[in-house]
Amino acid sequence: AGRSRAHVSASRAMGAQRWEVVGGADKGGILVRAGQATTSEQLPDRLSTGAVVEELQLAGERLHYEKVSGTGPQTGWVSISLKEKALLVKVDAAAPAAAEAPAPAAVEVAAAPTEGWSVQEGDYYVTLGVVFKKPGSDPETEKILRLNRKVGAVVRTTGKIWKSPKGGIWVELDTSHGDTGAGEKPGYVAVDAPGLGTPGPCLQKAFVEDGPPLLLRAAAPSDGKAWDGSVGGEKEFLVLQKTTMEEVKIVLGMLFGLSGSVSLVGPGGAASSDSASVRDVGFSTGDEVKFEVRGAKAMTLVVMSPLEEGVKLLDLHIQEDWTVAQVKALLCETTGLKKSSTMMAKGKMGQRVSEDATLPEKKLVVDCGYKEGDEIAFIYLGDPAADLEAFLAKK
């Protein structure tokens, strides 16, 4: 289908019409299909907003193109408008090939999600550059499609959630207005689901009151690689203006599998406080977040007995890069306490520890303020005397 390579080359030499993609800024580009018909196969990648293409054939509102610049399929069929809104516009015809100067190396710069930003109830942002879709109206189908989408692209949903037996969270696509950001056909997309090979949620709920998000970037550590196996280069990631630098650390850890304590540098080169937001620090869309990872060191935390005041229960030998959840797991595995009844908390055993002093399990213990030799407390909802009996008998 379409023209031969010889015809394509000839059209270039004659100065074929070129078009620029102006639509799809909030979805990471526009849909591309394999054939002229709007029912033909949808290609997995989108043609990026800002891409320039060369016209091979124009049939009504359908354009057969070959890509000149930008990202997306090298060739395919696209609609030049949708519901009276232009998706592509004509640009000056290309000069004859013999007169063309060598083009400089292209550097892809992601469009800021603030340009034409608009979200509505049920919208989600793409967080990892990939969307997993269960096609059709039955979310229990085993068929899953992997779609490549730009970080920050918007996916339209009805808000109807389906939770899989394995613990995955899927949301129904809203096809009432055509393209959903994950195709025009019905389906459910994964917000977060096990077994997909991703380090965290693929989608993040969008709220109007949060304002336009920011797209930041970070370079992979020289001795590391990103979650998708890519080595070197940069990864884009989405944050809200209110996102704290502490939360940025968590995102970077997820993207690059970081092990150790992470320190961040603001856009001006100064160290940033964990509690400061990206807006307070001064980050803007497109900025690079620079960070350093310090190797994890051995560390000892002290746990006092919940049964006898002033008596040590045990020392926990951990690493600085351990999370609160890992500390709890070691405590329970060593002593026989039940994980389901244990909540790690700030304070001292024998003193009243309120439930609002509980420590977030995903947080690193060092980020909770603990250092070598500190006491860490816990709240126990079971019978500590019965559950510690075997451990204490061995001491």
mmCIF file with all atom_site columns, N, CA and C in Angstrom, residues 303 313-314 316 322 324-344 361 378-381 387-388 391:
data_model
loop_
_atom_site.group_PDB
_atom_site.id
_atom_site.type_symbol
_atom_site.label_atom_id
_atom_site.label_alt_id
_atom_site.label_comp_id
_atom_site.label_asym_id
_atom_site.label_entity_id
_atom_site.label_seq_id
_atom_site.pdbx_PDB_ins_code
_atom_site.Cartn_x
_atom_site.Cartn_y
_atom_site.Cartn_z
_atom_site.occupancy
_atom_site.B_iso_or_equiv
_atom_site.pdbx_formal_charge
_atom_site.auth_seq_id
_atom_site.auth_comp_id
_atom_site.auth_asym_id
_atom_site.auth_atom_id
_atom_site.pdbx_PDB_model_num
ATOM 1   N N  . VAL A 1 303 ? 16.068 -1.689  70.145 1.00 0.00 ? 303 VAL A N  1
ATOM 2   C CA . VAL A 1 303 ? 14.649 -1.901  70.441 1.00 0.00 ? 303 VAL A CA 1
ATOM 3   C C  . VAL A 1 303 ? 14.537 -2.313  71.905 1.00 0.00 ? 303 VAL A C  1
ATOM 4   N N  . LEU A 1 313 ? 15.358 -5.171  74.373 1.00 0.00 ? 313 LEU A N  1
ATOM 5   C CA . LEU A 1 313 ? 14.862 -6.399  73.751 1.00 0.00 ? 313 LEU A CA 1
ATOM 6   C C  . LEU A 1 313 ? 15.922 -6.972  72.814 1.00 0.00 ? 313 LEU A C  1
ATOM 7   N N  . LEU A 1 314 ? 16.464 -6.139  71.928 1.00 0.00 ? 314 LEU A N  1
ATOM 8   C CA . LEU A 1 314 ? 17.525 -6.578  71.002 1.00 0.00 ? 314 LEU A CA 1
ATOM 9   C C  . LEU A 1 314 ? 18.080 -5.391  70.235 1.00 0.00 ? 314 LEU A C  1
ATOM 10  N N  . LEU A 1 316 ? 19.017 -4.228  66.372 1.00 0.00 ? 316 LEU A N  1
ATOM 11  C CA . LEU A 1 316 ? 18.733 -4.553  64.975 1.00 0.00 ? 316 LEU A CA 1
ATOM 12  C C  . LEU A 1 316 ? 19.879 -4.045  64.118 1.00 0.00 ? 316 LEU A C  1
ATOM 13  N N  . TRP A 1 322 ? 17.813 0.950   54.318 1.00 0.00 ? 322 TRP A N  1
ATOM 14  C CA . TRP A 1 322 ? 16.636 0.139   54.628 1.00 0.00 ? 322 TRP A CA 1
ATOM 15  C C  . TRP A 1 322 ? 15.423 1.039   54.844 1.00 0.00 ? 322 TRP A C  1
ATOM 16  N N  . VAL A 1 324 ? 11.495 1.514   56.537 1.00 0.00 ? 324 VAL A N  1
ATOM 17  C CA . VAL A 1 324 ? 10.841 1.165   57.807 1.00 0.00 ? 324 VAL A CA 1
ATOM 18  C C  . VAL A 1 324 ? 10.230 -0.233  57.706 1.00 0.00 ? 324 VAL A C  1
ATOM 19  N N  . ALA A 1 325 ? 9.695  -0.579  56.543 1.00 0.00 ? 325 ALA A N  1
ATOM 20  C CA . ALA A 1 325 ? 9.095  -1.902  56.347 1.00 0.00 ? 325 ALA A CA 1
ATOM 21  C C  . ALA A 1 325 ? 10.131 -3.015  56.521 1.00 0.00 ? 325 ALA A C  1
ATOM 22  N N  . GLN A 1 326 ? 11.353 -2.793  56.030 1.00 0.00 ? 326 GLN A N  1
ATOM 23  C CA . GLN A 1 326 ? 12.406 -3.796  56.170 1.00 0.00 ? 326 GLN A CA 1
ATOM 24  C C  . GLN A 1 326 ? 12.818 -3.951  57.628 1.00 0.00 ? 326 GLN A C  1
ATOM 25  N N  . VAL A 1 327 ? 12.850 -2.837  58.343 1.00 0.00 ? 327 VAL A N  1
ATOM 26  C CA . VAL A 1 327 ? 13.185 -2.905  59.768 1.00 0.00 ? 327 VAL A CA 1
ATOM 27  C C  . VAL A 1 327 ? 12.120 -3.693  60.524 1.00 0.00 ? 327 VAL A C  1
ATOM 28  N N  . LYS A 1 328 ? 10.863 -3.423  60.211 1.00 0.00 ? 328 LYS A N  1
ATOM 29  C CA . LYS A 1 328 ? 9.775  -4.150  60.865 1.00 0.00 ? 328 LYS A CA 1
ATOM 30  C C  . LYS A 1 328 ? 9.859  -5.643  60.568 1.00 0.00 ? 328 LYS A C  1
ATOM 31  N N  . ALA A 1 329 ? 10.148 -5.971  59.306 1.00 0.00 ? 329 ALA A N  1
ATOM 32  C CA . ALA A 1 329 ? 10.238 -7.376  58.919 1.00 0.00 ? 329 ALA A CA 1
ATOM 33  C C  . ALA A 1 329 ? 11.337 -8.090  59.710 1.00 0.00 ? 329 ALA A C  1
ATOM 34  N N  . LEU A 1 330 ? 12.503 -7.438  59.869 1.00 0.00 ? 330 LEU A N  1
ATOM 35  C CA . LEU A 1 330 ? 13.602 -8.045  60.622 1.00 0.00 ? 330 LEU A CA 1
ATOM 36  C C  . LEU A 1 330 ? 13.212 -8.209  62.089 1.00 0.00 ? 330 LEU A C  1
ATOM 37  N N  . LEU A 1 331 ? 12.585 -7.190  62.662 1.00 0.00 ? 331 LEU A N  1
ATOM 38  C CA . LEU A 1 331 ? 12.146 -7.266  64.057 1.00 0.00 ? 331 LEU A CA 1
ATOM 39  C C  . LEU A 1 331 ? 11.203 -8.449  64.273 1.00 0.00 ? 331 LEU A C  1
ATOM 40  N N  . CYS A 1 332 ? 10.230 -8.585  63.389 1.00 0.00 ? 332 CYS A N  1
ATOM 41  C CA . CYS A 1 332 ? 9.234  -9.649  63.543 1.00 0.00 ? 332 CYS A CA 1
ATOM 42  C C  . CYS A 1 332 ? 9.824  -11.034 63.288 1.00 0.00 ? 332 CYS A C  1
ATOM 43  N N  . GLU A 1 333 ? 10.683 -11.139 62.270 1.00 0.00 ? 333 GLU A N  1
ATOM 44  C CA . GLU A 1 333 ? 11.295 -12.436 61.964 1.00 0.00 ? 333 GLU A CA 1
ATOM 45  C C  . GLU A 1 333 ? 12.201 -12.900 63.101 1.00 0.00 ? 333 GLU A C  1
ATOM 46  N N  . THR A 1 334 ? 12.853 -11.960 63.754 1.00 0.00 ? 334 THR A N  1
ATOM 47  C CA . THR A 1 334 ? 13.792 -12.305 64.824 1.00 0.00 ? 334 THR A CA 1
ATOM 48  C C  . THR A 1 334 ? 13.087 -12.642 66.133 1.00 0.00 ? 334 THR A C  1
ATOM 49  N N  . THR A 1 335 ? 12.025 -11.917 66.439 1.00 0.00 ? 335 THR A N  1
ATOM 50  C CA . THR A 1 335 ? 11.395 -12.052 67.755 1.00 0.00 ? 335 THR A CA 1
ATOM 51  C C  . THR A 1 335 ? 10.140 -12.908 67.782 1.00 0.00 ? 335 THR A C  1
ATOM 52  N N  . GLY A 1 336 ? 9.526  -13.119 66.644 1.00 0.00 ? 336 GLY A N  1
ATOM 53  C CA . GLY A 1 336 ? 8.262  -13.855 66.617 1.00 0.00 ? 336 GLY A CA 1
ATOM 54  C C  . GLY A 1 336 ? 7.040  -12.968 66.698 1.00 0.00 ? 336 GLY A C  1
ATOM 55  N N  . LEU A 1 337 ? 7.235  -11.653 66.776 1.00 0.00 ? 337 LEU A N  1
ATOM 56  C CA . LEU A 1 337 ? 6.092  -10.740 66.735 1.00 0.00 ? 337 LEU A CA 1
ATOM 57  C C  . LEU A 1 337 ? 5.412  -10.829 65.369 1.00 0.00 ? 337 LEU A C  1
ATOM 58  N N  . LYS A 1 338 ? 4.115  -10.572 65.345 1.00 0.00 ? 338 LYS A N  1
ATOM 59  C CA . LYS A 1 338 ? 3.351  -10.688 64.111 1.00 0.00 ? 338 LYS A CA 1
ATOM 60  C C  . LYS A 1 338 ? 3.402  -9.367  63.337 1.00 0.00 ? 338 LYS A C  1
ATOM 61  N N  . LYS A 1 339 ? 3.728  -9.479  62.029 1.00 0.00 ? 339 LYS A N  1
ATOM 62  C CA . LYS A 1 339 ? 3.816  -8.274  61.201 1.00 0.00 ? 339 LYS A CA 1
ATOM 63  C C  . LYS A 1 339 ? 2.496  -7.514  61.182 1.00 0.00 ? 339 LYS A C  1
ATOM 64  N N  . SER A 1 340 ? 1.402  -8.267  61.095 1.00 0.00 ? 340 SER A N  1
ATOM 65  C CA . SER A 1 340 ? 0.089  -7.636  60.975 1.00 0.00 ? 340 SER A CA 1
ATOM 66  C C  . SER A 1 340 ? -0.300 -6.857  62.231 1.00 0.00 ? 340 SER A C  1
ATOM 67  N N  . SER A 1 341 ? 0.366  -7.135  63.345 1.00 0.00 ? 341 SER A N  1
ATOM 68  C CA . SER A 1 341 ? 0.039  -6.457  64.604 1.00 0.00 ? 341 SER A CA 1
ATOM 69  C C  . SER A 1 341 ? 1.071  -5.403  64.984 1.00 0.00 ? 341 SER A C  1
ATOM 70  N N  . THR A 1 342 ? 2.103  -5.227  64.149 1.00 0.00 ? 342 THR A N  1
ATOM 71  C CA . THR A 1 342 ? 3.221  -4.346  64.494 1.00 0.00 ? 342 THR A CA 1
ATOM 72  C C  . THR A 1 342 ? 3.213  -3.080  63.651 1.00 0.00 ? 342 THR A C  1
ATOM 73  N N  . MET A 1 343 ? 3.373  -1.938  64.317 1.00 0.00 ? 343 MET A N  1
ATOM 74  C CA . MET A 1 343 ? 3.530  -0.651  63.630 1.00 0.00 ? 343 MET A CA 1
ATOM 75  C C  . MET A 1 343 ? 4.746  0.046   64.221 1.00 0.00 ? 343 MET A C  1
ATOM 76  N N  . MET A 1 344 ? 5.761  0.301   63.383 1.00 0.00 ? 344 MET A N  1
ATOM 77  C CA . MET A 1 344 ? 6.942  1.005   63.845 1.00 0.00 ? 344 MET A CA 1
ATOM 78  C C  . MET A 1 344 ? 6.579  2.461   64.116 1.00 0.00 ? 344 MET A C  1
ATOM 79  N N  . GLU A 1 361 ? 5.946  3.164   56.088 1.00 0.00 ? 361 GLU A N  1
ATOM 80  C CA . GLU A 1 361 ? 6.768  1.978   55.828 1.00 0.00 ? 361 GLU A CA 1
ATOM 81  C C  . GLU A 1 361 ? 7.633  2.086   54.580 1.00 0.00 ? 361 GLU A C  1
ATOM 82  N N  . PHE A 1 378 ? 7.845  0.670   68.737 1.00 0.00 ? 378 PHE A N  1
ATOM 83  C CA . PHE A 1 378 ? 6.767  0.077   67.942 1.00 0.00 ? 378 PHE A CA 1
ATOM 84  C C  . PHE A 1 378 ? 5.495  0.005   68.771 1.00 0.00 ? 378 PHE A C  1
ATOM 85  N N  . ILE A 1 379 ? 4.381  0.016   68.070 1.00 0.00 ? 379 ILE A N  1
ATOM 86  C CA . ILE A 1 379 ? 3.071  -0.197  68.677 1.00 0.00 ? 379 ILE A CA 1
ATOM 87  C C  . ILE A 1 379 ? 2.659  -1.622  68.341 1.00 0.00 ? 379 ILE A C  1
ATOM 88  N N  . TYR A 1 380 ? 2.204  -2.369  69.354 1.00 0.00 ? 380 TYR A N  1
ATOM 89  C CA . TYR A 1 380 ? 1.828  -3.772  69.103 1.00 0.00 ? 380 TYR A CA 1
ATOM 90  C C  . TYR A 1 380 ? 0.364  -3.966  69.458 1.00 0.00 ? 380 TYR A C  1
ATOM 91  N N  . LEU A 1 381 ? -0.404 -4.472  68.500 1.00 0.00 ? 381 LEU A N  1
ATOM 92  C CA . LEU A 1 381 ? -1.839 -4.647  68.679 1.00 0.00 ? 381 LEU A CA 1
ATOM 93  C C  . LEU A 1 381 ? -2.217 -6.058  69.124 1.00 0.00 ? 381 LEU A C  1
ATOM 94  N N  . ASP A 1 387 ? 3.544  -13.646 72.323 1.00 0.00 ? 387 ASP A N  1
ATOM 95  C CA . ASP A 1 387 ? 4.266  -13.742 71.060 1.00 0.00 ? 387 ASP A CA 1
ATOM 96  C C  . ASP A 1 387 ? 5.783  -13.637 71.228 1.00 0.00 ? 387 ASP A C  1
ATOM 97  N N  . LEU A 1 388 ? 6.244  -13.057 72.335 1.00 0.00 ? 388 LEU A N  1
ATOM 98  C CA . LEU A 1 388 ? 7.687  -12.946 72.588 1.00 0.00 ? 388 LEU A CA 1
ATOM 99  C C  . LEU A 1 388 ? 8.213  -14.078 73.468 1.00 0.00 ? 388 LEU A C  1
ATOM 100 N N  . PHE A 1 391 ? 11.055 -16.250 71.983 1.00 0.00 ? 391 PHE A N  1
ATOM 101 C CA . PHE A 1 391 ? 12.285 -15.475 71.777 1.00 0.00 ? 391 PHE A CA 1
ATOM 102 C C  . PHE A 1 391 ? 12.980 -15.194 73.109 1.00 0.00 ? 391 PHE A C  1
#
